[in-house]
């Protein structure tokens, strides 16, 4: 069953998602279905999205919800863990990792305040498993003042992440850009309407060999 259909037929707890996010979730999350998985969603609200992720990922998944509102604790159930704290507090996030291990997927649907989004990313992205996915949704808030946004504000996550595109390509910058964690441990950065998704991955060998008959002599006499 598709996630979209699951969402539509939900008649249990509240789920609050934009329609166009569903194909994006499927694109980045579907390979994790029915695998042993640690999934964190920042932002629990009515608890329905955690139930949806539990149904989607299947019986091997550990689903963890993080929220600052203590009332969200009531949505805990078998296979769904909820921890109460501030997404921008690295000590709180560290405790979650100590308890559940490194997450494979983090979905940030929390406060959407730029400072919080960045603090969570800075701590959790390096703590993902090596092929993990970090997805931040509702990034239209990066253009809204009340969330610390603004098109020309260098502190929005959209503007900060534009520098990550340069970091991703640092090895080809002829020394202009220093290689960093993003360079070494990121496979891709995907931008969508209101979503940024990072796929972790380490490229061990960066070479551009040529193949084909045209290069036969070169290949025989390297
Ligand atoms: C958009 S709602 C989450 C919606 C939910 N994921 C869903 O799909 O139905 C945002 C949630 O983030 C929580 N929140 C706000 N500030 C937070 C913070 N600093 N740390 C953790 N959670 C926060 C709010 O209490 C609220 O429940």
Tab-separated table of C-alpha atoms and ligand atoms in Angstrom:
chain	number	residue	atom	x	y	z
A	1	UNK	CA	0.000	0.000	0.000
A	2	UNK	CA	1.338	3.443	-0.862
A	3	UNK	CA	2.023	5.936	1.890
A	4	UNK	CA	-0.389	8.364	0.234
A	5	UNK	CA	-3.210	5.809	0.389
A	6	UNK	CA	-2.341	5.026	3.989
A	7	UNK	CA	-2.553	8.735	4.796
A	8	UNK	CA	-5.907	9.114	3.010
A	9	UNK	CA	-7.524	6.223	4.787
A	10	UNK	CA	-6.251	7.301	8.216
A	11	UNK	CA	-9.164	7.596	10.612
A	12	UNK	CA	-7.098	7.437	13.790
A	13	UNK	CA	-4.721	10.082	15.204
A	14	UNK	CA	-4.012	13.412	13.477
A	15	UNK	CA	-1.456	13.494	10.632
A	16	UNK	CA	-0.513	16.901	9.231
A	17	UNK	CA	1.422	16.704	5.925
A	18	UNK	CA	1.525	18.520	2.580
A	19	UNK	CA	0.233	16.323	-0.264
A	20	UNK	CA	3.267	16.730	-2.485
A	21	UNK	CA	5.589	15.361	0.220
A	22	UNK	CA	4.329	11.811	-0.279
A	23	UNK	CA	6.187	11.015	-3.538
A	24	UNK	CA	9.306	12.508	-1.947
A	25	UNK	CA	8.979	10.273	1.103
A	26	UNK	CA	8.499	7.266	-1.160
A	27	UNK	CA	11.582	8.175	-3.199
A	28	UNK	CA	13.893	8.390	-0.188
A	29	UNK	CA	12.309	5.992	2.309
A	30	UNK	CA	10.877	3.070	0.317
A	31	UNK	CA	14.131	1.087	0.262
A	32	UNK	CA	13.994	0.936	4.065
A	33	UNK	CA	10.625	-0.822	4.208
A	34	UNK	CA	10.677	-4.097	6.138
A	35	UNK	CA	14.333	-3.590	7.108
A	36	UNK	CA	15.795	-3.168	10.565
A	37	UNK	CA	15.623	0.586	10.889
A	38	UNK	CA	15.881	3.378	13.414
A	39	UNK	CA	13.683	6.279	12.360
A	40	UNK	CA	13.379	9.600	14.178
A	41	UNK	CA	10.670	12.135	13.432
A	42	UNK	CA	11.146	15.500	15.124
A	43	UNK	CA	7.637	16.873	15.764
A	44	UNK	CA	4.921	14.546	17.066
A	45	UNK	CA	1.862	16.827	17.347
A	46	UNK	CA	-1.147	14.442	17.382
A	47	UNK	CA	0.878	11.218	17.057
A	48	UNK	CA	-0.684	10.112	13.756
A	49	UNK	CA	2.434	10.468	11.621
A	50	UNK	CA	4.378	8.144	13.941
A	51	UNK	CA	1.648	5.524	13.529
A	52	UNK	CA	1.818	6.029	9.764
A	53	UNK	CA	5.606	5.471	9.759
A	54	UNK	CA	5.168	2.354	11.888
A	55	UNK	CA	2.719	0.908	9.341
A	56	UNK	CA	4.919	1.983	6.409
A	57	UNK	CA	8.278	0.667	7.590
A	58	UNK	CA	6.959	-2.548	9.102
A	59	UNK	CA	7.800	-4.805	12.026
A	60	UNK	CA	11.602	-4.351	12.119
A	61	UNK	CA	11.437	-0.564	12.556
A	62	UNK	CA	12.082	1.394	15.712
A	63	UNK	CA	10.065	4.594	15.430
A	64	UNK	CA	11.073	7.478	17.687
A	65	UNK	CA	9.170	10.725	18.008
A	66	UNK	CA	10.773	13.833	19.503
A	67	UNK	CA	8.728	16.756	20.751
A	68	UNK	CA	9.069	19.634	23.199
A	69	UNK	CA	5.454	19.261	24.319
A	70	UNK	CA	5.157	16.778	27.227
A	71	UNK	CA	1.569	15.964	26.219
A	72	UNK	CA	2.926	14.132	23.176
A	73	UNK	CA	4.164	11.332	25.442
A	74	UNK	CA	0.608	9.929	25.450
A	75	UNK	CA	1.062	8.800	21.816
A	76	UNK	CA	3.672	6.198	22.731
A	77	UNK	CA	2.665	2.647	21.792
A	78	UNK	CA	4.241	-0.673	20.873
A	79	UNK	CA	7.131	0.098	18.468
A	80	UNK	CA	6.691	3.866	18.837
A	81	UNK	CA	8.874	5.654	21.375
A	82	UNK	CA	8.441	9.307	22.281
A	83	UNK	CA	11.050	11.423	23.993
A	84	UNK	CA	10.310	14.897	25.267
A	85	UNK	CA	12.871	17.637	24.784
A	86	UNK	CA	14.117	20.471	22.621
A	87	UNK	CA	15.331	19.550	19.138
A	88	UNK	CA	18.034	22.215	19.404
A	89	UNK	CA	19.547	20.684	22.561
A	90	UNK	CA	22.484	18.422	21.607
A	91	UNK	CA	22.611	16.836	25.079
A	92	UNK	CA	18.999	15.714	24.712
A	93	UNK	CA	19.670	14.382	21.208
A	94	UNK	CA	22.802	12.603	22.443
A	95	UNK	CA	20.718	10.769	25.066
A	96	UNK	CA	18.378	9.549	22.318
A	97	UNK	CA	21.321	8.177	20.359
A	98	UNK	CA	22.719	6.515	23.474
A	99	UNK	CA	19.347	4.889	24.081
A	100	UNK	CA	18.399	3.803	20.536
A	101	UNK	CA	21.678	3.856	18.595
A	102	UNK	CA	22.465	5.799	15.447
A	103	UNK	CA	19.398	6.690	13.375
A	104	UNK	CA	19.062	5.560	9.749
A	105	UNK	CA	16.542	8.265	8.955
A	106	UNK	CA	15.809	11.619	10.570
A	107	UNK	CA	12.760	13.574	9.442
A	108	UNK	CA	12.677	17.106	10.842
A	109	UNK	CA	9.068	18.260	11.121
A	110	UNK	CA	9.587	20.140	14.379
A	111	UNK	CA	9.553	23.854	15.131
A	112	UNK	CA	10.815	24.861	11.661
A	113	UNK	CA	12.686	27.696	13.365
A	114	UNK	CA	15.915	28.164	11.421
A	115	UNK	CA	18.146	28.024	14.511
A	116	UNK	CA	16.496	24.790	15.665
A	117	UNK	CA	16.655	23.179	12.223
A	118	UNK	CA	20.355	23.939	11.994
A	119	UNK	CA	21.149	22.793	15.544
A	120	UNK	CA	19.405	19.441	14.986
A	121	UNK	CA	21.102	18.946	11.622
A	122	UNK	CA	24.568	19.862	12.952
A	123	UNK	CA	24.265	17.265	15.689
A	124	UNK	CA	22.251	14.488	14.043
A	125	UNK	CA	23.625	14.431	10.484
A	126	UNK	CA	27.110	13.268	11.552
A	127	UNK	CA	25.408	10.739	13.822
A	128	UNK	CA	23.388	9.052	11.051
A	129	UNK	CA	24.347	5.581	9.872
A	130	UNK	CA	26.597	5.617	6.815
A	131	UNK	CA	23.808	5.329	4.197
A	132	UNK	CA	21.272	7.259	6.223
A	133	UNK	CA	18.801	9.900	5.097
A	134	UNK	CA	18.251	13.314	6.691
A	135	UNK	CA	15.123	15.072	5.486
A	136	UNK	CA	13.916	18.507	6.540
A	137	UNK	CA	10.388	19.477	5.598
A	138	UNK	CA	8.395	22.722	5.543
A	139	UNK	CA	11.448	24.651	4.377
A	140	UNK	CA	9.137	27.358	3.003
A	141	UNK	CA	9.655	28.697	6.532
A	142	UNK	CA	13.168	29.664	5.396
A	143	UNK	CA	11.454	32.565	3.620
A	144	UNK	CA	9.243	33.567	6.558
A	145	UNK	CA	10.479	36.123	9.059
A	146	UNK	CA	8.669	34.623	12.065
A	147	UNK	CA	10.719	31.437	11.616
A	148	UNK	CA	14.023	33.282	11.342
A	149	UNK	CA	13.695	33.190	7.561
A	150	UNK	CA	14.222	35.666	4.719
A	151	UNK	CA	15.508	35.160	1.181
A	152	UNK	CA	18.730	37.085	1.795
A	153	UNK	CA	19.229	36.035	5.395
A	154	UNK	CA	22.437	33.950	5.454
A	155	UNK	CA	21.234	32.102	8.576
A	156	UNK	CA	18.294	30.300	6.933
A	157	UNK	CA	18.771	26.590	6.401
A	158	UNK	CA	18.187	27.007	2.661
A	159	UNK	CA	21.013	29.546	2.414
A	160	UNK	CA	23.314	27.570	4.713
A	161	UNK	CA	22.690	24.410	2.699
A	162	UNK	CA	23.596	26.184	-0.549
A	163	UNK	CA	27.151	26.179	0.811
A	164	UNK	CA	26.857	22.416	1.286
A	165	UNK	CA	26.569	22.120	-2.513
A	166	UNK	CA	30.065	23.639	-2.724
A	167	UNK	CA	31.236	21.347	0.085
A	168	UNK	CA	29.909	18.342	-1.829
A	169	UNK	CA	32.131	19.339	-4.771
A	170	UNK	CA	35.126	20.484	-2.708
A	171	UNK	CA	37.434	17.744	-4.022
A	172	UNK	CA	37.168	19.275	-7.506
A	173	UNK	CA	37.644	22.895	-6.458
A	174	UNK	CA	41.451	22.896	-6.960
A	175	UNK	CA	41.958	23.735	-3.311
A	176	UNK	CA	39.508	26.615	-3.188
A	177	UNK	CA	37.136	24.755	-0.868
A	178	UNK	CA	38.413	22.672	2.053
A	179	UNK	CA	37.046	19.139	2.194
A	180	UNK	CA	34.822	18.630	5.242
A	181	UNK	CA	32.288	16.188	6.681
A	182	UNK	CA	29.726	16.965	3.978
A	183	UNK	CA	32.360	16.321	1.282
A	184	UNK	CA	33.462	13.019	2.765
A	185	UNK	CA	30.132	11.568	3.877
A	186	UNK	CA	27.397	12.867	1.566
A	187	UNK	CA	26.165	11.044	-1.522
A	188	UNK	CA	23.525	13.558	-2.555
A	189	UNK	CA	21.582	16.645	-1.586
A	190	UNK	CA	18.083	16.836	-3.056
A	191	UNK	CA	16.016	20.027	-3.145
A	192	UNK	CA	12.257	19.932	-3.561
A	193	UNK	CA	9.444	22.405	-2.960
A	194	UNK	CA	9.763	22.882	0.833
A	195	UNK	CA	12.011	19.854	1.406
A	196	UNK	CA	15.770	19.325	1.540
A	197	UNK	CA	16.961	15.708	1.725
A	198	UNK	CA	20.513	14.550	2.362
A	199	UNK	CA	21.625	11.023	1.554
A	200	UNK	CA	24.735	9.920	3.423
A	201	UNK	CA	27.339	7.870	1.567
A	202	UNK	CA	31.118	7.733	1.249
A	203	UNK	CA	32.695	7.833	-2.206
A	204	UNK	CA	35.880	5.851	-1.547
A	205	UNK	CA	37.444	6.229	-4.991
A	206	UNK	CA	37.068	9.394	-7.066
A	207	UNK	CA	38.494	8.625	-10.490
A	208	UNK	CA	37.214	9.124	-14.034
A	209	UNK	CA	38.489	6.179	-16.091
A	210	UNK	CA	37.662	5.987	-19.785
A	211	UNK	CA	36.456	2.769	-21.393
A	212	UNK	CA	35.605	1.699	-24.925
A	213	UNK	CA	37.545	0.847	-28.052
A	214	UNK	CA	38.717	4.407	-28.505
A	215	UNK	CA	40.946	3.982	-25.453
A	216	UNK	CA	42.105	0.405	-26.117
A	217	UNK	CA	45.734	1.335	-26.757
A	218	UNK	CA	45.842	3.515	-23.664
A	219	UNK	CA	44.319	0.719	-21.594
A	220	UNK	CA	46.813	-1.844	-22.853
A	221	UNK	CA	49.722	0.546	-22.236
A	222	UNK	CA	48.693	2.430	-19.101
B	1	LIG	C1	4.251	20.441	12.465
B	1	LIG	S1	4.032	19.738	14.043
B	1	LIG	C2	4.436	18.038	13.745
B	1	LIG	C3	3.465	17.351	12.857
B	1	LIG	C4	3.597	15.855	12.761
B	1	LIG	N1	4.941	15.435	12.438
B	1	LIG	C5	2.641	15.330	11.711
B	1	LIG	O1	3.096	15.026	10.587
B	1	LIG	O2	1.449	15.225	11.968
B	1	LIG	C6	5.392	20.394	14.908
B	1	LIG	C7	5.642	19.834	16.299
B	1	LIG	O3	6.953	20.293	16.692
B	1	LIG	C8	6.955	20.493	18.080
B	1	LIG	N2	8.059	21.407	18.452
B	1	LIG	C9	8.067	22.764	18.413
B	1	LIG	N3	9.243	23.253	18.840
B	1	LIG	C10	10.022	22.171	19.131
B	1	LIG	C11	11.350	22.016	19.619
B	1	LIG	N4	12.131	23.074	19.872
B	1	LIG	N5	11.819	20.779	19.817
B	1	LIG	C12	11.034	19.680	19.555
B	1	LIG	N6	9.765	19.782	19.100
B	1	LIG	C13	9.256	21.002	18.879
B	1	LIG	C14	5.568	21.047	18.395
B	1	LIG	O4	5.235	20.814	19.755
B	1	LIG	C15	4.690	20.276	17.394
B	1	LIG	O5	4.092	19.147	18.012
